[in-house]
Short mmCIF file of C-alpha atoms in Angstrom, two decimals:
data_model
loop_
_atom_site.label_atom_id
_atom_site.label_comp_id
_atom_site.label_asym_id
_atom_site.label_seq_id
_atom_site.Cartn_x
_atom_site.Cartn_y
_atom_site.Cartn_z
CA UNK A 1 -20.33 -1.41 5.40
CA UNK A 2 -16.76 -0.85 5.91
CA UNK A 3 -15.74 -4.25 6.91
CA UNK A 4 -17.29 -5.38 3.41
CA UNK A 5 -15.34 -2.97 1.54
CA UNK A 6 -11.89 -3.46 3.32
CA UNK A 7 -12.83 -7.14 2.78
CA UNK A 8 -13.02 -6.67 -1.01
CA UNK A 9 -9.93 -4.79 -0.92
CA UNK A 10 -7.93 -7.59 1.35
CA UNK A 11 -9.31 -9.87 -1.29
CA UNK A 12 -7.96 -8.28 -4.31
CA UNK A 13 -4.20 -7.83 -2.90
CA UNK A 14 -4.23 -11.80 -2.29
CA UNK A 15 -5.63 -12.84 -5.95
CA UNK A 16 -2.89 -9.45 -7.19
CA UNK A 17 -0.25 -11.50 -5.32
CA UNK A 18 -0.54 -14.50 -7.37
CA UNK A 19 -0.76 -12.95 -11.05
CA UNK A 20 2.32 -13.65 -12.60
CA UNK A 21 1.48 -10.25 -14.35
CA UNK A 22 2.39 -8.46 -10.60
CA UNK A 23 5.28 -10.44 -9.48
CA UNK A 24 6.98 -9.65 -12.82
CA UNK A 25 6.33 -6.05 -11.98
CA UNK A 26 7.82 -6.36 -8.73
CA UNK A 27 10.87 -8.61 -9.32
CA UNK A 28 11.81 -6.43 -11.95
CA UNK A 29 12.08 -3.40 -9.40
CA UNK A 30 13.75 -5.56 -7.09
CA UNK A 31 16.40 -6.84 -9.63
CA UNK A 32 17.03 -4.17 -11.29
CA UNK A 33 21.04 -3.63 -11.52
CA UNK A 34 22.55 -0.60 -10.85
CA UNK A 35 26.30 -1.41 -12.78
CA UNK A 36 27.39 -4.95 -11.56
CA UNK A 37 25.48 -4.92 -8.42
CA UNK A 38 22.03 -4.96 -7.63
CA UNK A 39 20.16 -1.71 -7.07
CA UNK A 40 18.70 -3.23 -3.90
CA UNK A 41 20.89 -5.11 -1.82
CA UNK A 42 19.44 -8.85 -0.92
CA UNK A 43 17.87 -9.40 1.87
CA UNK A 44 17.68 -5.70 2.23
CA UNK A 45 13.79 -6.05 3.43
CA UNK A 46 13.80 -1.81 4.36
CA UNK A 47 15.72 -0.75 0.91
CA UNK A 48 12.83 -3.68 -1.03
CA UNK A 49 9.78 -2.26 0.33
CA UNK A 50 10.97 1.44 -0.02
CA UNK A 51 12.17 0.67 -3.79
CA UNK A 52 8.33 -0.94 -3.90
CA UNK A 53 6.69 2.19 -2.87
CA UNK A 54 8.91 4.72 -4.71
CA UNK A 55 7.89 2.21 -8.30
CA UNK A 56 4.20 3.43 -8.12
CA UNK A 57 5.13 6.61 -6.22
CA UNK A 58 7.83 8.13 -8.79
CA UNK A 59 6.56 9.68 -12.11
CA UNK A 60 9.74 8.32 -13.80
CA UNK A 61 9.15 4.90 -13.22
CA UNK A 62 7.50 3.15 -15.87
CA UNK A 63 5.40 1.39 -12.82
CA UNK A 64 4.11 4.91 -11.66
CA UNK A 65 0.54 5.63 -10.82
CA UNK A 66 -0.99 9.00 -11.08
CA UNK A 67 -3.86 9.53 -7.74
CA UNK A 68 -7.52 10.12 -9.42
CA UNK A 69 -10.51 9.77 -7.47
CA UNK A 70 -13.27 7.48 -7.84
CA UNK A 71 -16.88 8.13 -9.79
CA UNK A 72 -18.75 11.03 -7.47
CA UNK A 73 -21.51 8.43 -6.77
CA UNK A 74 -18.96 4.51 -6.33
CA UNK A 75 -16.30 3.81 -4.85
CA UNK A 76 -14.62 1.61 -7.22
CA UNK A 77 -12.24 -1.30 -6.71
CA UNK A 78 -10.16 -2.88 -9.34
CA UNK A 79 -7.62 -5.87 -9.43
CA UNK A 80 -3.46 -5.18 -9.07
CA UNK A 81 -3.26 -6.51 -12.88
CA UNK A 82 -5.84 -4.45 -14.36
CA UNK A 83 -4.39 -1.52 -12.09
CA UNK A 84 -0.29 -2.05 -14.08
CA UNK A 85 -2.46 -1.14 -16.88
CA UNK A 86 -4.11 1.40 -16.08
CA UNK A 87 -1.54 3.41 -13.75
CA UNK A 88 -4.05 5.27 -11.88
CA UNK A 89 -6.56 5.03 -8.81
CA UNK A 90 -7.48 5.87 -5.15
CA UNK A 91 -6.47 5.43 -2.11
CA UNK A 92 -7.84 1.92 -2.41
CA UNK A 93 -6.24 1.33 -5.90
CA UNK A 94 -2.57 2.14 -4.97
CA UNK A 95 -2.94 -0.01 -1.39
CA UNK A 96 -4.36 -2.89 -3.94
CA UNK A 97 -1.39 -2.85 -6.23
CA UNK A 98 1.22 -1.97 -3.50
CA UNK A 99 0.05 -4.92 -1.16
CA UNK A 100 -0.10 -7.12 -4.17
CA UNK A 101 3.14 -6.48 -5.56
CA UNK A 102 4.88 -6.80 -1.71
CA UNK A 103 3.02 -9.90 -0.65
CA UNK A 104 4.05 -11.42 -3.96
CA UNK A 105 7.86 -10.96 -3.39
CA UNK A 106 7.14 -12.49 0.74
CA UNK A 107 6.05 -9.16 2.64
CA UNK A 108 2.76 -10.02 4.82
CA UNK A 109 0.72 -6.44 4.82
CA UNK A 110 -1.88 -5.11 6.80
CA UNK A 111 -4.90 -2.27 6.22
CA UNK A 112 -5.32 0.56 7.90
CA UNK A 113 -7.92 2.88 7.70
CA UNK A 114 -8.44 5.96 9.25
CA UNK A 115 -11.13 8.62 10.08
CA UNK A 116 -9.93 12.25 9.81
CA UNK A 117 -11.36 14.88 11.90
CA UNK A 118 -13.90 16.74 9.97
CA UNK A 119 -14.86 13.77 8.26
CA UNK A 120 -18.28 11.98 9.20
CA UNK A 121 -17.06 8.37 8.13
CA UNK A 122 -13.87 6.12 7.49
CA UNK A 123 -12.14 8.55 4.73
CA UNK A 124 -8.81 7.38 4.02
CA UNK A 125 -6.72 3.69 3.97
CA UNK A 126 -3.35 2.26 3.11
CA UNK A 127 -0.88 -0.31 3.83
CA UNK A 128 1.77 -1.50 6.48
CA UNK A 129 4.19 -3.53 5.98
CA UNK A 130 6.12 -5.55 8.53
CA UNK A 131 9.60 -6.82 8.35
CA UNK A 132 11.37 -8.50 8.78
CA UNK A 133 9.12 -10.67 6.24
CA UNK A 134 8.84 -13.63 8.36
CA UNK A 135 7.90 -13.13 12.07
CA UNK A 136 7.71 -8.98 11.32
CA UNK A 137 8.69 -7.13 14.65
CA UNK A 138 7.88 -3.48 12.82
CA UNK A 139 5.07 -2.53 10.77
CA UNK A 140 6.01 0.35 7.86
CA UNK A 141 3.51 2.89 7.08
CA UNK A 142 3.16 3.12 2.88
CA UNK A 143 0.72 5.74 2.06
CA UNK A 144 1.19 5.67 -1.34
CA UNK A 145 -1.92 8.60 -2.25
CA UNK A 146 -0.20 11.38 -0.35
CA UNK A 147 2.05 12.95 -2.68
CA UNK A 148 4.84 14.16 -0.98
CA UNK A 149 4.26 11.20 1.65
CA UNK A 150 7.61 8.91 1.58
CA UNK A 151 7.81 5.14 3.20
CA UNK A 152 7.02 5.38 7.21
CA UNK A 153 4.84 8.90 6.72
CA UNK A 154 1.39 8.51 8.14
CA UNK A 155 -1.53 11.24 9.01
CA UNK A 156 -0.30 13.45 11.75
CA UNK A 157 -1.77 11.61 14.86
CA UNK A 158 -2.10 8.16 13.47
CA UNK A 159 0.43 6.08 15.32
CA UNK A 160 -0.96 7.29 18.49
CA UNK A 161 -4.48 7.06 17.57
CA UNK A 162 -3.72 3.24 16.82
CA UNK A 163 -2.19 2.76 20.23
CA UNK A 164 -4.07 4.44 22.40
CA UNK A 165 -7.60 4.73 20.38
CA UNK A 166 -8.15 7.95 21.45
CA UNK A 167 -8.35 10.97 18.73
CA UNK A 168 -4.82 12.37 17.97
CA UNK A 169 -3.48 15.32 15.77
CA UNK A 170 -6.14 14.81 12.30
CA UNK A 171 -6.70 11.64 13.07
CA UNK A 172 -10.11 10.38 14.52
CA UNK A 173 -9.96 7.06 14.44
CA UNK A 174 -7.66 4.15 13.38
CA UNK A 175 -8.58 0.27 11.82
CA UNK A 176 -6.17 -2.36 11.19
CA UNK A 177 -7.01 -5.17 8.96
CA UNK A 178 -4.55 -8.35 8.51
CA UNK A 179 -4.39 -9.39 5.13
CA UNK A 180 -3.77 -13.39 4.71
#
């Protein structure tokens, strides 16, 4: 089922958000210097989660994952420290190492999956993530998979879909899933 899977996904991003593997991975985006100041301004929660994104985003960065589907037959999951190795995934993959890396520096995240028009089941998720970090009153779309998505971009329709649950732009249907 769906639930199941999103659960396996939520599940992953906690147990990513503890390896010391991830945290070092994000820390090291978020202290990166840039001459005598840091790149990312502290406390800058809008400039940290867009500098999160753009790691795994960015071809440049050493962080950077490349989008290749799963096996034709499984939809495969794997953890946020096997995913630093391997630099590439899904949907699911890049929303696993994402929320890992965000929740592991204080960002709570939520899933979000969506059903497309044309497509017969729940085809695509990703993250938000709400700041400020503690008591979040906004929720930041980070569809990392889309390539020439930035930080805020969802499907065309989406936001509405999720407020009103009615069918807007390509977007069928909208699911949010906390992830604690």
């Amino acid at each position: 089922s769906i639930d199941a899977r999103v659960e396996e996904i939520r599940k992953l991003i906690v147990k990513g958000s503890l390896h010391p593997r991830v945290r070092e991975a994000a820390l090291g985006v978020l202290t990166k210097k840039c001459g005598d100041h840091w790149c990312q301004i502290e406390k800058g929660y809008d400039a940290e989660v867009d500098a999160l994104f753009w790691s795994l985003r960015d071809p440049k960065s050493p962080l950077a994952m490349r989008y290749v589907r799963d096996h034709v037959t499984v939809d495969q999951f794997h953890g946020a420290d096997k995913l630093l190795i391997l630099k590439t995934g899904d949907c699911d993959d890049g929303s696993v190492l994402l929320g890992a890396m965000l929740r592991s520096v204080g960002y709570p995240v939520k899933l979000r999956i969506m059903q497309a028009k044309g497509a017969d089941s729940w085809s695509h998720i990703y993250l938000l993530c709400g700041t400020p970090p503690t008591n979040p009153t906004r929720w930041k779309a980070l569809d990392w998979s889309v390539e020439s998505a930035v930080p805020g971009w969802q499907a065309p329709g989406a936001e509405e879909c999720a407020k009103t649950g009615k069918p807007a732009g390509m977007t069928m249907k909208i699911k949010d899933y906390n992830v604690t």
